[in-house]
Amino acid sequence: MKKLLSFFFVGLLNVFFFWIAFFLFNNAYHVLGALFLVLVFLIDFFIFNPKGYPYRYVAPALVLLTVFVIYPIYFTVKTAFTNYGTGHYMSKEEAIERLLYDPVYTYTIEDKTVQYKVFVAYDGLTPIHDDFLILFKIEGTLFIAEKPIPVKKKGKDVLLSEAQLVPIESSSYQLVPWSEELTEIRMITSGEKTYRAFYSPREEFLKLNAPLFKSRIAQFYLQRSDFVHPSGNKYALRIDRTGEWNFLRIERLYRLDLVQTLENDKPRTKLVVVNNRTNKPLIEREGSFYDVNEKNEEVYLIGYIDFVGWKNFLRILRDPRISGPFFKIFAWTFFWALFSVVFSLAVGLPFALVLNDPKLKGRNIYRTLLIIPWAIPVFISALVWRNGLLNESYGVINKFLLPALKLPAIRWMNDPFWARVGVLLVNVWLTYPYMMTISLGALQGIPYELYEAAMIDGAGKFRRFTGITFPLLMTVIAPLLVSSFAFSFNNFTIIYLITAGGPPIPGSTTPTGYTDILISYVYKLAFQAGTGQDFGLAAAISILIFFLVGGISYINFRFSGVFEEVGR
C-alpha cells in the first residue's frame, strides 16, 4: 500500500511538472520549459534508480535552484546581448504577426459605411452580451453574422477573430417582422431561441444602449474582428469621421512576399513584409520595422527583440549619457559599501568590547537593548527614520534637536551630501548589532592567557587591543566583513526606502540620483525610466555588478589572508 501511494504521488508530480512545461512551451518560454522536463527526468531517476537514492533529498533544492538561480542567470546573460526593452518586447515572428493581423495595420477602402443592427439573447430582462447576432445591409442585401471566432491567437491574446457574412435567405434565422429595412426588424429567431434588437446607430431608442454595446460587445468581441463577405471583401468595426462606430470595408496594410535582393553581390530570394498600397518592402533595421510615408519619411511601426552583441556593454563605456552617471554611481556605491562596513564595525566593536567585560553588571539587559535595531524589520526601521527622524518639515532632528542647538535645518532629501549621510546613518543603525554580535562571539574565543602574558610584559590596554585583540579578531570576522561589504554593495532596500536614489543629478539623461547605487540604477533603467524601459542595458550592468562584487570580494579575501597569517 505504501509503495502504491508513493507511485501515485510520483505520478501526480510528473503530471504537474509536465503541465508546467506544456504551459511554458505554449507561452514561448522554451528554455524554462525544457529545464522543467529535465527536472522531471532527474527526479524520476532519483526515485526509481537505486544509484540515485542519495540524491532524492536534494531534489526540492534542485528545483528551487533551477527556477530561482540557474534560469535567472541564463535569462540575464541572454538579455544583456539583446535590445529587450520599450518597443522591443516581442520576437520577430510575433512582430510580423502583429503587422499582418492586428487591426491597427488596416486601411479603409471607402468612407461609405455599412448599415448594421445588433441583436442579443436575453435571460429574462437581462441581456446576454456574449450571445449576439449582427444584421448587415450591404448593397441592398441582408446578411447575418454570429459572434466572431478567434482565428489567430498568441498565448491568451486574440490577434484576430473572424465571422462569415451569410445571406439571410441562406441562414436558419428568421426576421420578425420580415422586412428589407433594418429599422423595422425587432427580433431574430432560430428554433426556440430569440434575439432582440439591442443597438443600432440609426435608431434613437436603441442608441441608448451605446455605452453597453461599446464596453461589453465592441471592446471584447468586435475590436479585433473581421466580417468576411461571400465575395471575399472584409468589413470591420471602426470609428468613422463623424465619431460613430460603424462597419467599413477594410484591407490589410501589409503582406508577406518574396523579393529578390543582393547580398554580397549575390542574388537571393528573401521573405519580407510588403506594404499593399505602395508595394514596397518595409525597412528592417536594428530590431525594428519602418515604413515610408507620402513625404518619403521613415515611420516607425513596431520593434522586436534582436541580438545586438556587445552593444549594451559598449554603451556603458562610450555613451556619455550613460557612462557619466555610471562611473559616478559606481564610485559612490564603492564608498557606500566601504563606509557602511567601517562605520558599523566602529560602532559595534566598542559595544562588543564593553559587553565582553565579565565585571560589567546587567550584560544581558544591555545586550538585549543594543540588539533591538536588528530585531525590528528593516522596512519599519527605514520608514521610521525617513518620516519620523529625517523628514525636513516635521522630523525630530529638524524640528526639535537642531533648533535646540541653534543650528539650521538640514535638507536630508534634497542636499546631495546630507542625503548620503542620511542613508549611511540609517544603514549603520541597522547593521551595527550584527557587527557587535560577530565581534562578541570572536572575542570570547581569544584565550585569556595571551592577555595575562601581555600584562606581565607591561602592555597597556591600547597595546593589548592593537597587538592581540584586533589581529585575532580580524582572523575570525574578516570573511564576514567581506560578505557584509558585498551585501551593502547591493543593498537596494535602504536606498529605495529612504531617498529612492535622490536627489536627482542635474543634466543626467538617465534616471539617476546622488544616492543611487548600481543596483538601484539598474532598477530605474529597467522599470522606472521616464524615456522607456531598457532591460538589455540593465542586464548588462547587472553582469558588471556581479564581476565587480566578485572581484572586490576576491581582493578582500586575499587581504583577509594577511590576518590568517597573524593567527598562525
Coordinates of C-alpha atoms in Angstrom, one line a residue:
M1 CA 0.0 0.0 0.0
K2 CA 2.8 2.4 0.9
K3 CA 4.5 1.6 -2.4
L4 CA 1.3 2.3 -4.3
L5 CA 0.9 5.6 -2.6
S6 CA 4.4 6.6 -3.4
F7 CA 3.9 5.7 -7.1
F8 CA 0.7 7.7 -7.1
F9 CA 2.4 10.7 -5.6
V10 CA 5.3 10.5 -8.2
G11 CA 2.7 10.2 -10.9
L12 CA 0.9 13.4 -9.7
L13 CA 4.3 15.1 -9.5
N14 CA 5.1 14.1 -13.1
V15 CA 1.7 15.3 -14.3
F16 CA 2.2 18.6 -12.5
F17 CA 5.7 19.2 -14.0
F18 CA 4.5 18.2 -17.5
W19 CA 1.6 20.6 -17.2
I20 CA 4.0 23.4 -16.2
A21 CA 6.3 22.5 -19.1
F22 CA 3.4 22.5 -21.6
F23 CA 2.2 25.9 -20.3
L24 CA 5.7 27.3 -20.6
F25 CA 6.2 26.0 -24.2
N26 CA 2.8 27.3 -25.1
N27 CA 3.7 30.8 -23.9
A28 CA 7.1 30.8 -25.7
Y29 CA 9.2 30.1 -22.6
H30 CA 11.0 27.2 -24.3
V31 CA 14.2 27.1 -22.2
L32 CA 12.4 27.2 -18.9
G33 CA 10.0 24.5 -20.2
A34 CA 13.0 22.3 -21.3
L35 CA 14.5 22.8 -17.8
F36 CA 11.3 21.5 -16.2
L37 CA 11.4 18.4 -18.5
V38 CA 15.0 17.8 -17.4
L39 CA 14.0 18.2 -13.8
V40 CA 11.2 15.6 -14.3
F41 CA 13.7 13.1 -15.7
L42 CA 16.2 13.7 -12.9
I43 CA 13.6 13.4 -10.2
D44 CA 12.3 10.1 -11.7
F45 CA 15.9 8.8 -11.9
F46 CA 16.5 9.7 -8.3
I47 CA 13.3 7.9 -7.2
F48 CA 13.3 4.8 -9.3
N49 CA 17.0 4.1 -9.8
P50 CA 18.9 2.8 -6.7
K51 CA 22.0 4.7 -7.8
G52 CA 20.1 7.9 -7.5
Y53 CA 18.6 7.3 -4.0
P54 CA 21.1 9.6 -2.2
Y55 CA 20.1 12.5 -4.4
R56 CA 16.4 12.2 -3.6
Y57 CA 16.8 14.6 -0.6
V58 CA 18.3 17.3 -2.7
A59 CA 15.6 17.2 -5.4
P60 CA 13.5 20.0 -3.9
A61 CA 16.6 22.2 -3.6
L62 CA 17.5 21.3 -7.2
V63 CA 14.1 22.5 -8.4
L64 CA 14.4 25.8 -6.4
L65 CA 18.0 26.2 -7.6
T66 CA 16.9 25.8 -11.2
V67 CA 13.9 28.2 -11.0
F68 CA 15.4 30.9 -8.9
V69 CA 19.1 30.8 -9.7
I70 CA 20.1 29.0 -12.9
Y71 CA 17.3 30.3 -15.2
P72 CA 17.5 33.9 -13.9
I73 CA 21.3 33.8 -14.6
Y74 CA 20.7 32.4 -18.1
F75 CA 17.9 35.0 -18.8
T76 CA 20.0 37.9 -17.5
V77 CA 23.0 36.9 -19.7
K78 CA 20.8 36.4 -22.7
T79 CA 19.0 39.7 -22.2
A80 CA 22.3 41.6 -21.9
F81 CA 23.1 40.8 -25.6
T82 CA 19.7 41.9 -26.9
N83 CA 17.7 45.2 -27.3
Y84 CA 14.9 43.9 -25.0
G85 CA 13.1 47.0 -23.7
T86 CA 10.4 49.5 -24.5
G87 CA 9.3 49.0 -28.1
H88 CA 11.1 45.6 -28.3
Y89 CA 9.1 43.2 -26.2
M90 CA 8.2 40.5 -28.7
S91 CA 10.0 38.2 -31.0
K92 CA 10.4 38.9 -34.7
E93 CA 7.8 36.3 -35.6
E94 CA 5.3 37.9 -33.2
A95 CA 6.0 41.4 -34.6
I96 CA 5.3 40.1 -38.2
E97 CA 2.1 38.5 -37.0
R98 CA 1.0 41.8 -35.5
L99 CA 1.7 43.6 -38.8
L100 CA -0.3 41.0 -40.7
Y101 CA -3.3 40.6 -38.4
D102 CA -3.5 43.5 -35.9
P103 CA -6.5 45.8 -36.8
V104 CA -4.2 48.8 -36.3
Y105 CA -2.5 47.9 -39.6
T106 CA -5.5 48.1 -41.8
Y107 CA -7.0 50.8 -44.0
T108 CA -10.5 51.5 -45.2
I109 CA -11.3 51.2 -48.9
E110 CA -14.0 53.8 -48.9
D111 CA -15.8 56.1 -46.4
K112 CA -19.2 54.6 -47.2
T113 CA -20.5 52.9 -44.0
V114 CA -22.5 49.7 -43.8
Q115 CA -25.9 49.6 -42.1
Y116 CA -25.9 47.2 -39.2
K117 CA -28.0 46.3 -36.2
V118 CA -27.0 44.2 -33.1
F119 CA -29.4 41.7 -31.6
V120 CA -28.7 39.9 -28.3
A121 CA -30.2 37.0 -26.4
Y122 CA -31.9 37.8 -23.1
D123 CA -32.1 36.0 -19.8
G124 CA -35.4 37.4 -18.6
L125 CA -34.8 41.2 -18.8
T126 CA -31.0 40.9 -18.7
P127 CA -29.1 41.0 -22.0
I128 CA -26.5 38.2 -22.5
H129 CA -23.7 40.2 -24.0
D130 CA -21.6 37.3 -25.2
D131 CA -24.5 35.8 -27.2
F132 CA -25.4 38.1 -30.1
L133 CA -26.0 38.4 -33.8
I134 CA -25.3 41.3 -36.2
L135 CA -27.6 42.0 -39.1
F136 CA -25.9 43.9 -42.0
K137 CA -27.4 45.5 -45.1
I138 CA -24.8 45.6 -47.8
E139 CA -25.7 46.9 -51.3
G140 CA -29.4 46.2 -50.6
T141 CA -28.9 42.6 -49.4
L142 CA -29.3 41.5 -45.8
F143 CA -26.5 39.4 -44.2
I144 CA -26.3 37.9 -40.8
A145 CA -23.2 37.1 -38.7
E146 CA -22.7 35.3 -35.5
K147 CA -20.2 36.1 -32.8
P148 CA -16.7 36.1 -34.3
I149 CA -14.5 33.2 -33.6
P150 CA -10.7 33.6 -32.8
V151 CA -8.6 32.5 -35.8
K152 CA -5.2 33.9 -34.7
K153 CA -4.1 33.8 -31.1
K154 CA -0.8 34.3 -29.3
G155 CA -1.0 32.7 -25.9
K156 CA -4.2 34.1 -24.3
D157 CA -4.2 37.2 -26.6
V158 CA -6.5 37.1 -29.6
L159 CA -4.9 38.8 -32.6
L160 CA -7.7 38.3 -35.0
S161 CA -11.3 36.9 -35.0
E162 CA -13.5 36.2 -38.0
A163 CA -17.2 35.8 -38.7
Q164 CA -18.8 34.9 -42.1
L165 CA -21.5 37.1 -43.5
V166 CA -24.3 34.8 -44.6
P167 CA -27.3 36.0 -46.7
I168 CA -30.3 35.9 -44.5
E169 CA -32.1 33.6 -47.1
S170 CA -29.4 31.0 -46.7
S171 CA -29.4 31.0 -42.9
S172 CA -31.5 29.3 -40.3
Y173 CA -32.6 32.6 -38.8
Q174 CA -36.0 34.2 -39.2
L175 CA -36.6 38.0 -39.1
V176 CA -39.5 39.3 -37.0
P177 CA -41.2 41.1 -38.7
W178 CA -39.7 40.2 -42.1
S179 CA -38.5 43.4 -43.8
E180 CA -35.8 44.7 -46.0
E181 CA -35.4 47.7 -43.7
L182 CA -33.2 47.2 -40.6
T183 CA -35.2 49.8 -38.6
E184 CA -38.3 47.7 -38.8
I185 CA -36.8 44.4 -37.6
R186 CA -37.3 43.8 -33.9
M187 CA -36.3 40.2 -33.3
I188 CA -34.4 37.3 -34.9
T189 CA -35.4 33.8 -34.1
S190 CA -33.8 30.4 -34.6
G191 CA -35.9 27.5 -33.4
E192 CA -36.9 28.3 -29.9
K193 CA -34.1 30.9 -29.4
T194 CA -34.9 34.6 -29.7
Y195 CA -32.6 37.6 -30.2
R196 CA -34.0 41.0 -29.6
A197 CA -32.8 44.3 -31.0
F198 CA -30.1 45.8 -28.8
Y199 CA -28.2 48.5 -30.6
S200 CA -28.3 50.5 -33.9
P201 CA -26.5 53.8 -34.6
R202 CA -29.5 54.9 -36.7
E203 CA -32.3 54.3 -34.1
E204 CA -32.5 56.8 -31.3
F205 CA -34.1 54.4 -28.8
L206 CA -31.5 51.7 -29.4
K207 CA -28.7 54.3 -29.3
L208 CA -29.4 54.5 -25.5
N209 CA -27.6 51.1 -25.3
A210 CA -24.4 52.6 -26.9
P211 CA -22.3 52.5 -23.7
L212 CA -23.2 48.9 -23.1
F213 CA -22.6 48.0 -26.7
K214 CA -19.2 49.7 -26.8
S215 CA -18.0 48.3 -23.4
R216 CA -19.4 44.8 -23.4
I217 CA -19.6 43.8 -27.1
A218 CA -17.4 46.1 -29.3
Q219 CA -14.5 46.1 -26.9
F220 CA -14.4 42.4 -26.1
Y221 CA -15.6 40.8 -29.4
L222 CA -15.5 43.3 -32.3
Q223 CA -12.3 45.4 -32.0
R224 CA -10.1 42.7 -33.5
S225 CA -12.7 41.0 -35.7
D226 CA -13.2 40.8 -39.5
F227 CA -16.5 40.0 -41.1
V228 CA -16.0 38.2 -44.4
H229 CA -18.4 38.8 -47.3
P230 CA -19.0 35.9 -49.7
S231 CA -17.2 37.9 -52.3
G232 CA -14.1 37.9 -50.1
N233 CA -14.4 41.6 -49.0
K234 CA -13.8 42.2 -45.3
Y235 CA -15.7 44.6 -43.0
A236 CA -14.6 45.7 -39.6
L237 CA -15.9 48.0 -36.8
R238 CA -14.2 51.4 -36.9
I239 CA -14.8 54.9 -35.7
D240 CA -15.7 56.9 -38.8
R241 CA -15.2 60.6 -39.4
T242 CA -18.4 61.5 -37.6
G243 CA -17.2 59.8 -34.4
E244 CA -19.7 57.0 -34.7
W245 CA -18.9 53.3 -34.5
N246 CA -19.7 51.9 -38.0
F247 CA -18.6 49.0 -40.2
L248 CA -16.4 49.9 -43.1
R249 CA -14.8 47.8 -45.8
I250 CA -11.1 47.3 -44.9
E251 CA -7.9 45.8 -46.3
R252 CA -4.8 44.6 -44.7
L253 CA -2.0 47.1 -45.0
Y254 CA 0.8 44.6 -45.1
R255 CA 1.5 41.1 -46.5
L256 CA 4.4 38.7 -46.8
D257 CA 6.1 38.4 -50.1
L258 CA 9.2 37.0 -51.8
V259 CA 11.6 39.6 -53.2
Q260 CA 14.9 39.4 -55.0
T261 CA 17.8 41.1 -53.1
L262 CA 21.5 41.4 -53.5
E263 CA 23.7 40.2 -50.6
N264 CA 27.5 40.2 -51.2
D265 CA 26.8 40.8 -54.9
K266 CA 24.8 37.5 -55.0
P267 CA 21.1 37.4 -55.8
R268 CA 18.9 35.9 -53.0
T269 CA 15.2 35.4 -52.5
K270 CA 14.0 36.8 -49.2
L271 CA 10.7 36.7 -47.4
V272 CA 9.8 40.3 -46.5
V273 CA 6.8 42.3 -45.3
V274 CA 5.4 44.5 -48.1
N275 CA 3.1 47.5 -48.0
N276 CA -0.1 46.6 -50.0
R277 CA -0.7 50.2 -51.0
T278 CA 2.8 51.0 -52.2
N279 CA 4.1 47.5 -53.0
K280 CA 7.4 48.5 -51.3
P281 CA 9.0 46.2 -48.7
L282 CA 9.3 47.6 -45.1
I283 CA 12.7 48.8 -43.9
E284 CA 14.1 46.5 -41.3
R285 CA 16.9 47.9 -39.1
E286 CA 18.2 47.4 -35.5
G287 CA 15.3 45.2 -34.4
S288 CA 12.5 47.5 -35.9
F289 CA 10.3 47.7 -38.9
Y290 CA 9.9 51.1 -40.6
D291 CA 7.6 52.2 -43.4
V292 CA 7.9 55.2 -45.7
N293 CA 5.1 57.8 -45.8
E294 CA 3.9 60.2 -48.5
K295 CA 6.7 62.6 -47.7
N296 CA 9.3 59.9 -48.1
E297 CA 10.0 59.9 -44.3
E298 CA 10.6 56.8 -42.4
V299 CA 7.9 55.9 -39.9
Y300 CA 8.4 53.5 -37.0
L301 CA 5.9 50.7 -37.0
I302 CA 6.9 48.0 -34.5
G303 CA 10.0 46.6 -32.8
Y304 CA 11.2 43.1 -31.8
I305 CA 13.8 41.6 -29.6
D306 CA 17.0 41.3 -31.6
F307 CA 20.6 40.2 -30.9
V308 CA 22.9 43.3 -30.6
G309 CA 26.1 41.7 -29.4
W310 CA 28.3 43.7 -27.1
K311 CA 26.4 47.0 -27.9
N312 CA 24.9 47.3 -24.4
F313 CA 28.3 46.9 -22.7
L314 CA 29.9 49.3 -25.1
R315 CA 27.2 51.9 -24.4
I316 CA 28.3 51.9 -20.7
L317 CA 31.8 52.9 -21.8
R318 CA 31.2 55.0 -24.9
D319 CA 27.8 56.8 -24.4
P320 CA 28.5 59.8 -22.2
R321 CA 24.8 59.9 -21.2
I322 CA 25.3 56.5 -19.5
S323 CA 29.0 56.4 -18.7
G324 CA 28.9 59.7 -16.9
P325 CA 26.3 58.7 -14.3
F326 CA 27.5 55.1 -14.3
F327 CA 31.0 55.9 -13.1
K328 CA 29.8 58.4 -10.6
I329 CA 27.3 55.9 -9.2
F330 CA 30.0 53.2 -9.2
A331 CA 32.3 55.4 -7.1
W332 CA 29.5 56.2 -4.7
T333 CA 28.5 52.5 -4.5
F334 CA 32.0 51.5 -3.5
F335 CA 32.3 54.2 -0.8
W336 CA 28.8 53.4 0.4
A337 CA 29.6 49.8 0.9
L338 CA 33.0 50.6 2.4
F339 CA 31.8 53.2 4.8
S340 CA 28.8 51.1 5.8
V341 CA 31.1 48.3 6.9
V342 CA 33.7 50.6 8.5
F343 CA 31.3 52.7 10.5
S344 CA 29.1 49.8 11.6
L345 CA 32.2 48.0 12.8
A346 CA 33.4 51.2 14.5
V347 CA 30.1 51.3 16.4
G348 CA 29.6 47.6 17.0
L349 CA 33.1 46.7 18.1
P350 CA 33.3 49.1 21.1
F351 CA 29.9 47.8 22.3
A352 CA 31.3 44.2 22.0
L353 CA 34.4 45.1 24.0
V354 CA 32.3 46.6 26.8
L355 CA 29.8 43.6 26.8
N356 CA 32.7 41.2 26.9
D357 CA 33.9 42.5 30.2
P358 CA 32.9 39.9 32.9
K359 CA 32.8 42.6 35.5
L360 CA 30.0 44.5 33.8
K361 CA 26.7 44.1 35.6
G362 CA 23.5 43.6 33.6
R363 CA 25.2 42.5 30.5
N364 CA 22.2 40.6 29.3
I365 CA 20.0 43.7 29.6
Y366 CA 22.4 45.8 27.7
R367 CA 22.9 43.1 25.0
T368 CA 19.1 42.9 24.6
L369 CA 18.7 46.6 24.3
L370 CA 21.6 47.0 21.8
I371 CA 20.2 44.3 19.5
I372 CA 16.8 45.9 19.1
P373 CA 17.6 47.6 15.7
W374 CA 18.5 44.2 14.4
A375 CA 15.2 42.7 15.7
I376 CA 12.9 45.3 14.1
P377 CA 12.0 44.7 10.4
V378 CA 14.1 46.7 8.0
F379 CA 11.1 48.2 6.3
I380 CA 9.7 49.6 9.6
S381 CA 13.0 51.0 10.7
A382 CA 13.7 52.6 7.4
L383 CA 10.3 54.3 7.2
V384 CA 10.5 55.5 10.8
W385 CA 13.9 57.1 10.0
R386 CA 12.6 58.7 6.8
N387 CA 9.3 60.0 8.1
G388 CA 10.0 60.4 11.9
L389 CA 13.6 61.5 12.1
L390 CA 14.9 62.7 8.7
N391 CA 11.8 64.4 7.4
E392 CA 12.8 68.0 6.5
S393 CA 9.5 69.6 7.8
Y394 CA 8.4 67.7 10.8
G395 CA 11.2 65.2 11.6
V396 CA 12.5 65.1 15.2
I397 CA 16.0 66.2 14.1
N398 CA 15.0 69.3 12.2
K399 CA 12.0 70.3 14.3
F400 CA 13.4 69.7 17.9
L401 CA 17.1 68.7 18.1
L402 CA 18.7 71.3 15.7
P403 CA 16.6 74.3 16.9
A404 CA 17.6 73.4 20.5
L405 CA 21.3 73.6 19.4
K406 CA 20.5 76.8 17.4
L407 CA 21.6 75.1 14.2
P408 CA 19.9 75.4 10.8
A409 CA 17.6 72.7 9.4
I410 CA 19.3 70.0 7.3
R411 CA 17.9 69.2 3.8
W412 CA 18.1 65.5 4.2
M413 CA 16.4 64.6 1.0
N414 CA 17.4 67.5 -1.3
D415 CA 21.1 68.1 -0.5
P416 CA 23.4 65.5 -2.0
F417 CA 25.9 65.4 0.9
W418 CA 23.3 65.2 3.6
A419 CA 21.3 62.6 1.7
R420 CA 24.3 60.4 1.6
V421 CA 25.0 61.0 5.3
G422 CA 21.3 60.1 6.0
V423 CA 21.4 56.7 4.2
L424 CA 24.7 55.9 5.8
L425 CA 23.3 56.8 9.2
V426 CA 20.3 54.5 8.7
N427 CA 22.4 51.7 7.4
V428 CA 24.9 51.9 10.4
W429 CA 21.9 51.9 12.8
L430 CA 20.6 48.7 11.2
T431 CA 23.9 46.8 10.8
Y432 CA 25.9 47.7 14.0
P433 CA 24.1 44.9 16.0
Y434 CA 25.4 42.4 13.5
M435 CA 28.9 43.7 13.9
M436 CA 28.5 43.7 17.7
T437 CA 27.3 40.1 17.7
I438 CA 30.0 38.6 15.5
S439 CA 32.7 40.6 17.3
L440 CA 31.4 39.5 20.7
G441 CA 31.5 35.9 19.5
A442 CA 35.0 36.3 18.2
L443 CA 36.2 38.0 21.4
Q444 CA 35.1 35.1 23.5
G445 CA 37.3 32.8 21.5
I446 CA 40.5 34.6 22.3
P447 CA 42.5 32.8 25.1
Y448 CA 42.8 34.9 28.3
E449 CA 46.3 33.6 28.8
L450 CA 47.5 35.9 26.0
Y451 CA 46.3 39.0 27.9
E452 CA 47.9 37.7 31.1
A453 CA 51.3 37.3 29.4
A454 CA 50.9 40.8 27.8
M455 CA 50.1 42.4 31.2
I456 CA 53.2 40.7 32.7
D457 CA 55.2 42.3 29.9
G458 CA 53.8 45.6 30.9
A459 CA 51.5 46.1 27.9
G460 CA 48.6 48.6 28.5
K461 CA 45.0 48.3 27.3
F462 CA 45.7 50.0 24.0
R463 CA 48.7 47.9 23.3
R464 CA 46.8 44.7 24.2
F465 CA 44.0 45.7 21.8
T466 CA 46.3 46.5 18.9
G467 CA 48.6 43.6 19.4
I468 CA 46.3 40.8 20.5
T469 CA 42.6 41.6 20.3
F470 CA 42.3 43.3 16.9
P471 CA 44.6 40.9 14.9
L472 CA 43.0 37.8 16.3
L473 CA 39.5 39.3 15.9
M474 CA 40.1 40.0 12.3
T475 CA 41.1 36.4 11.5
V476 CA 37.6 35.4 12.5
I477 CA 35.4 38.3 11.2
A478 CA 37.3 39.3 8.1
P479 CA 35.3 36.9 5.8
L480 CA 32.1 38.2 7.5
L481 CA 33.2 41.7 6.7
V482 CA 33.7 40.8 3.1
S483 CA 30.2 39.3 2.9
S484 CA 28.9 42.4 4.7
F485 CA 30.6 44.6 2.1
A486 CA 29.0 42.6 -0.8
F487 CA 25.6 42.8 0.9
S488 CA 25.9 46.6 1.3
F489 CA 27.1 46.9 -2.3
N490 CA 23.7 45.6 -3.4
N491 CA 21.6 46.9 -0.6
F492 CA 18.7 48.2 -2.7
T493 CA 16.2 48.3 0.1
I494 CA 17.7 51.1 2.2
I495 CA 18.4 53.3 -0.7
Y496 CA 14.9 52.8 -2.2
L497 CA 13.0 53.3 1.1
I498 CA 15.0 56.3 2.4
T499 CA 15.8 58.5 -0.7
A500 CA 14.6 56.5 -3.7
G501 CA 18.1 57.3 -5.1
G502 CA 17.5 61.1 -4.9
P503 CA 18.2 63.9 -5.1
P504 CA 18.4 63.7 -8.9
I505 CA 21.7 64.5 -10.7
P506 CA 21.1 67.7 -12.8
G507 CA 21.6 67.3 -16.6
S508 CA 21.5 63.5 -16.5
T509 CA 19.5 62.0 -19.3
T510 CA 19.1 58.7 -17.5
P511 CA 17.1 58.4 -14.2
T512 CA 19.9 58.8 -11.7
G513 CA 20.4 60.4 -8.3
Y514 CA 23.2 61.2 -5.9
T515 CA 22.4 58.3 -3.5
D516 CA 21.7 55.8 -6.3
I517 CA 23.9 52.7 -6.1
L518 CA 24.4 50.4 -9.1
I519 CA 21.5 48.1 -8.2
S520 CA 19.0 50.9 -7.8
Y521 CA 20.3 52.5 -11.0
V522 CA 19.7 49.2 -12.8
Y523 CA 16.2 49.1 -11.3
K524 CA 15.4 52.5 -12.6
L525 CA 16.7 51.7 -16.1
A526 CA 14.7 48.5 -16.2
F527 CA 11.4 49.6 -14.6
Q528 CA 11.2 53.3 -13.9
A529 CA 12.9 55.0 -16.8
G530 CA 10.9 58.1 -18.0
T531 CA 12.0 57.6 -21.6
G532 CA 11.2 53.9 -21.6
Q533 CA 12.5 50.6 -20.1
D534 CA 15.8 49.2 -21.2
F535 CA 16.1 45.7 -19.9
G536 CA 19.1 44.9 -22.1
L537 CA 21.2 47.7 -20.7
A538 CA 20.0 46.9 -17.1
A539 CA 21.0 43.2 -17.6
A540 CA 24.5 44.3 -18.9
I541 CA 25.0 46.4 -15.9
S542 CA 23.9 43.6 -13.6
I543 CA 26.5 41.3 -15.1
L544 CA 29.1 44.1 -14.5
I545 CA 27.9 44.3 -10.9
F546 CA 28.4 40.6 -10.5
F547 CA 32.0 40.7 -11.7
L548 CA 32.7 43.9 -9.7
V549 CA 31.4 42.4 -6.5
G550 CA 33.2 39.2 -7.2
G551 CA 36.5 41.0 -7.9
I552 CA 36.3 43.2 -4.9
S553 CA 35.4 40.2 -2.7
Y554 CA 38.3 38.3 -4.1
I555 CA 40.7 41.1 -3.2
N556 CA 39.2 41.4 0.2
F557 CA 39.5 37.7 0.8
R558 CA 43.2 37.9 -0.2
F559 CA 43.6 40.8 2.1
S560 CA 42.0 38.8 4.9
G561 CA 44.6 36.1 4.4
V562 CA 47.1 38.5 6.0
F563 CA 45.2 38.2 9.2
E564 CA 45.2 34.4 8.9
E565 CA 49.0 34.5 8.8
V566 CA 48.9 36.5 12.0
G567 CA 46.6 33.8 13.5
R568 CA 49.2 31.2 12.7

